[in-house]
XYZ file of C-alpha atoms in Angstrom:
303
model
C 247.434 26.127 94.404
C 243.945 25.977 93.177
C 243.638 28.241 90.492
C 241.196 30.757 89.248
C 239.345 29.187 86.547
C 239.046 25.487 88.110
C 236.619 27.251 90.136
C 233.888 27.221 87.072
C 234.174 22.949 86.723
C 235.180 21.695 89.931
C 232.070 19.782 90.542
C 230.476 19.038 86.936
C 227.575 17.434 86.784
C 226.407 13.896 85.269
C 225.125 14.563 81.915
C 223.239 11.132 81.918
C 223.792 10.893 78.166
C 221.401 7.757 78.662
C 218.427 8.759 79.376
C 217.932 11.891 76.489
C 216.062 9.316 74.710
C 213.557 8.274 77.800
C 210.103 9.636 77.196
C 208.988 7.999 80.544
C 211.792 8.766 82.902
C 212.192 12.368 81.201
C 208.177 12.764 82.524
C 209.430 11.614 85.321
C 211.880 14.354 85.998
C 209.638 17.281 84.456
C 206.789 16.086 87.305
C 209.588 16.221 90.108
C 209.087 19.289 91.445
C 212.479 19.982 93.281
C 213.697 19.728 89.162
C 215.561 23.117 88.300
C 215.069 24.804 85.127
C 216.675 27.422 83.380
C 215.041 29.194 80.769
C 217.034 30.568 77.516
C 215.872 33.052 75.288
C 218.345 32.520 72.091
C 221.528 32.580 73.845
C 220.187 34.629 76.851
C 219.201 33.710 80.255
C 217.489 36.715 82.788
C 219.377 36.538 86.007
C 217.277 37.503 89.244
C 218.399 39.160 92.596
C 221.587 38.932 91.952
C 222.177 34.949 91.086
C 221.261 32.498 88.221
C 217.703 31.970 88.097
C 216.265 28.605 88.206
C 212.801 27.719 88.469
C 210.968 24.597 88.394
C 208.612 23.113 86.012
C 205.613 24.609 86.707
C 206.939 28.034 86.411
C 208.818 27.156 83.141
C 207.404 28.090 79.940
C 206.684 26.373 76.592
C 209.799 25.399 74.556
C 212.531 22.711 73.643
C 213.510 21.185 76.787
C 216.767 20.043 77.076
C 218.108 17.551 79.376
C 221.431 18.808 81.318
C 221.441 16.175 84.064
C 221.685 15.476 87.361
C 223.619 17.251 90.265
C 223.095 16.822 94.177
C 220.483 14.020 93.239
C 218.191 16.323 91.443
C 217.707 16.284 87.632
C 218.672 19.874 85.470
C 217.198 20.867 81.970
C 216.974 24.140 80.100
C 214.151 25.419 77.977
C 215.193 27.079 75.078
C 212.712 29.642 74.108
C 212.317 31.966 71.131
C 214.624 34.861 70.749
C 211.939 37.532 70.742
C 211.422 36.919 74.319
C 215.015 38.651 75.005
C 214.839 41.340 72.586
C 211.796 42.779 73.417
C 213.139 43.478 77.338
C 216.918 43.692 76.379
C 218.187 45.132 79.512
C 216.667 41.706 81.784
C 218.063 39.146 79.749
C 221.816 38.794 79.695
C 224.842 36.678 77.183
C 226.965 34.597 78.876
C 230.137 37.040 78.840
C 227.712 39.325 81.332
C 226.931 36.464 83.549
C 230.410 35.373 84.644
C 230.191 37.592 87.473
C 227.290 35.909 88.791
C 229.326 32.713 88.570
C 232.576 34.185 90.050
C 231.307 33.462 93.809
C 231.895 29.702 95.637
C 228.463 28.573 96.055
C 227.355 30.412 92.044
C 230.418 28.049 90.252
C 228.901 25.365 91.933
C 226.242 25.287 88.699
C 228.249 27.108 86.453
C 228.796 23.809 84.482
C 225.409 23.819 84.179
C 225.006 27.570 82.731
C 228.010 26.568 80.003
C 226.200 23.331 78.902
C 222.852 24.946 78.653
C 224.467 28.248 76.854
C 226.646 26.267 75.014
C 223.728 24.039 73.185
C 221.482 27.409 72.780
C 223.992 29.433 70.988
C 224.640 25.913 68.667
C 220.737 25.705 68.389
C 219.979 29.417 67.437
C 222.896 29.415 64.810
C 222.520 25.897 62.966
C 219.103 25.737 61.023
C 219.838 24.132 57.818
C 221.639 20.902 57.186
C 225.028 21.967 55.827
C 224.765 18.607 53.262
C 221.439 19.411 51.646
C 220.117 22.666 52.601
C 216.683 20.929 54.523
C 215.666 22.468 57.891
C 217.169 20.601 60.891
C 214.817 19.699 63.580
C 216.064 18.608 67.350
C 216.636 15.300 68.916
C 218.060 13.761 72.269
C 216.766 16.257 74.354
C 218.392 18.764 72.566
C 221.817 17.217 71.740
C 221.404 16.275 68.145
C 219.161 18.207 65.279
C 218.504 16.116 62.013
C 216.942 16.567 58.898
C 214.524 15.432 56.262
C 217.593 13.403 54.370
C 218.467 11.380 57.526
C 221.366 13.870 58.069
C 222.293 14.128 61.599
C 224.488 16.816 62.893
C 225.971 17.568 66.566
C 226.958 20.424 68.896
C 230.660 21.543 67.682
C 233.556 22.797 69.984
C 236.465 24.583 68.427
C 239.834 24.362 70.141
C 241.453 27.382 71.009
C 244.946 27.605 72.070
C 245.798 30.290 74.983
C 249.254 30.674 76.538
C 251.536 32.700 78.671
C 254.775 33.413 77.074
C 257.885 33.495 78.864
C 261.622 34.608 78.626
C 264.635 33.780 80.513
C 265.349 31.139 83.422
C 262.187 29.802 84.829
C 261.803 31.547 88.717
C 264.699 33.542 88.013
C 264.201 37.673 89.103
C 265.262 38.358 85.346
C 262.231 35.940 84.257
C 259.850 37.837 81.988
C 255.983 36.755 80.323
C 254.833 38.528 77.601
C 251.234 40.142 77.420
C 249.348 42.157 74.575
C 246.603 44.556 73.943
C 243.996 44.940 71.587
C 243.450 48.502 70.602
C 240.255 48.500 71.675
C 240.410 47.599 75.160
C 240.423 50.155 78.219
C 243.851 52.166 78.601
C 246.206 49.391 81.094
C 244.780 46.479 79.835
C 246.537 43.415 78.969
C 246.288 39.596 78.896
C 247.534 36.533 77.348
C 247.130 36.088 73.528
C 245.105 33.553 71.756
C 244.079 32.288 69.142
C 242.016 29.171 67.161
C 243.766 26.089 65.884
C 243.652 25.886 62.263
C 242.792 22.221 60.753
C 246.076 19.779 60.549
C 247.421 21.126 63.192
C 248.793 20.048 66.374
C 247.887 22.074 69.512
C 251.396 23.106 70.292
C 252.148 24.250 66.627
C 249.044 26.490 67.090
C 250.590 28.090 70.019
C 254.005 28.835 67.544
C 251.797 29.995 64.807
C 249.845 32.436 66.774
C 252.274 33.858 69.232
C 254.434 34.483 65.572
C 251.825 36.200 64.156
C 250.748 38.108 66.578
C 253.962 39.543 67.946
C 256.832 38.216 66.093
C 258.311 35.898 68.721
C 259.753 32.349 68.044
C 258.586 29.872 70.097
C 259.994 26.584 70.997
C 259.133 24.581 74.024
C 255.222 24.453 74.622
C 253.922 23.197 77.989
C 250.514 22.145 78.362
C 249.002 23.633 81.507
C 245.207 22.795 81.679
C 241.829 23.917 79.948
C 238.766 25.975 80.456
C 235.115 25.778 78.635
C 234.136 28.759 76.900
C 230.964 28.804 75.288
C 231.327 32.442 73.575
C 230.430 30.925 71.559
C 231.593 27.512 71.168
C 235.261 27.152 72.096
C 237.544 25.216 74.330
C 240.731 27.320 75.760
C 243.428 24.953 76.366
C 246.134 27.159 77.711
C 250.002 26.340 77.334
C 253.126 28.092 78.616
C 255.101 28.972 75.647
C 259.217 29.170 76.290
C 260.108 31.736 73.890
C 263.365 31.821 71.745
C 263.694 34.887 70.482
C 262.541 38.094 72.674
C 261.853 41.408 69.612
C 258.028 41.955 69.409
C 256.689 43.311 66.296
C 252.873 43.978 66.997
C 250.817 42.766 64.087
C 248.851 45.755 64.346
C 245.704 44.248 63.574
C 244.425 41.796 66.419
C 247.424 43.257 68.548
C 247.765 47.026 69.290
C 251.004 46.359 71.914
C 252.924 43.567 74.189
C 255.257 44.080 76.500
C 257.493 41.984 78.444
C 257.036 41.696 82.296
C 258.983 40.917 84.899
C 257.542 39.916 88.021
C 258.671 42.723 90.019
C 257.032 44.822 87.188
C 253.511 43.329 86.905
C 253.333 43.445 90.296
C 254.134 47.591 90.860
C 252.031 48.347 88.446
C 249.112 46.219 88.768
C 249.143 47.306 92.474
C 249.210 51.079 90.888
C 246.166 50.527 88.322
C 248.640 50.951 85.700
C 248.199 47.251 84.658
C 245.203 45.614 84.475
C 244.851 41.783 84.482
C 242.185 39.407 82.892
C 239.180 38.234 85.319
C 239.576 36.353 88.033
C 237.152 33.279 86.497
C 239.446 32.848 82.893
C 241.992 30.610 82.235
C 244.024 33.622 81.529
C 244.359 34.990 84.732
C 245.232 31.216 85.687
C 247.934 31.299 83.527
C 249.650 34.597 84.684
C 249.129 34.004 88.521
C 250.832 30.798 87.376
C 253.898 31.901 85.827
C 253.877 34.594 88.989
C 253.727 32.384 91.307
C 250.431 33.789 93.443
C 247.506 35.843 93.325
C 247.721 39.448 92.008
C 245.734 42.572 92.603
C 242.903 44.319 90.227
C 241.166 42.505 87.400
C 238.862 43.778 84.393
């Protein structure tokens, strides 16, 4: 079963790490006309007719280029230009959480590697200004991929695992077989998904998935399988989803980043997500991977 959110990196491109640092061949590229461009304003891109909107050079305008790579033989950058440009027309230009439905389709996911790398380095770019050592102003390097200062001190795009994880009670593919899912308080009535959370420093991946799922909702886990892993550039994360075997089944709701969870059996999430009553996570995000997982199959209704 190929699942949901393999959909957004089954055909990555080559970053050509190499070649960031070639004045000529980087020309080269930018001369190319079949080259394809996408321009960022901040963390924003302006979709067109329905679809990612790439242009080529010439219709690119002034900024820091930054070199993506190469995919299908031809060579990708961004330009990352001032954040201005998005304010001042607001409804055109669009965050990356707005654009996933433009990537949901077969032939869109094709570049959405492409849209995560090139969002992923703008949001890094528009937030890190200042060396965190010395204070100085950081300027950009590598096409993009590095930003240094006047000291010499070089700093690099950060990614900050985040565990996900279905939690489950009871034998595995039994009818009795239960996953737990939560709300946050300020989600839609019927809406529920997976729980999450960051990895704290020191910590192993799995221990993060005990921590959180503790916290959250008061339930002991033991057994934590690793099931796969999803970019997720909103702003700078890395979902690595688990399934997480619970011991102990009470759920006390910390009330703050949780509202409610419930425990589902499959018999249940199906009823009531074929009712409306239950509303799953989109069809791109690891999450929905994880519960069509643990269901065995694709469900009905998403956000």
């Amino acid at each position: 079963m190929r699942y949901p959110h393999e959909r957004l990196a089954a055909n990555p491109h080559d970053r050509i790490a190499e070649h960031r640092t070639d004045d000529a061949w980087l020309a080269e590229r930018w001369a190319d006309p079949h080259t394809r461009v996408l321009v960022v304003s901040g963390t924003r891109i302006r979709p067109r007719d329905g679809r990612i909107d790439w242009v080529g050079p010439a219709e690119a305008p002034d900024g820091l280029r930054v070199l993506l790579g190469e995919h299908h033989g031809h060579a990708y950058f961004a330009v990352v230009v001032d954040a201005a440009l998005s304010k001042a027309a607001q409804g055109e230009w669009t965050p990356l959480r707005g654009l996933l439905p433009y990537l949901a389709g077969e032939g869109a996911a094709d570049v959405a590697p492409l849209v995560f790398h090139a969002l992923g380095l703008a949001e890094w770019l528009f937030v890190t200004r200042y060396c965190p050592r010395c204070a100085d102003p950081l300027h950009p390097r590598r096409s993009g991929h590095e930003l240094v200062c006047g000291n010499g001190h070089t700093q690099f795009p950060r990614t900050d695992p985040a565990v996900i994880m279905i939690v489950t009670s009871g034998e595995p593919g039994s009818a009795d077989e239960r996953c737990l899912l939560g709300r946050q308080a300020v989600w839609p009535a019927g809406r529920y998904s997976t729980l999450a959370g960051f990895c704290e420093p020191g910590e192993t991946l799995e221990d993060a998935v005990r921590r959180e799922v503790r916290e959250e909702v008061g339930v002991r886990v033991g057994a934590v399988d690793y099931f796969g892993n999803q970019p997720w550039p909103l702003p700078a994360s890395l979902m690595l989803g688990f399934v997480a075997h619970a011991e102990t089944t009470e759920v006390t709701v910390d009330e703050d980043e949780i509202e409610e969870a419930r425990w589902f059996t499959r018999a249940e999430m199906r009823e009531q997500a074929e009712a409306g009553t239950l509303v799953l996570p989109g069809g791109v995000s690891i999450s929905r991977s994880l519960v069509e997982h643990w269901y065995g199959g694709p469900l009905p209704g998403q956000w």
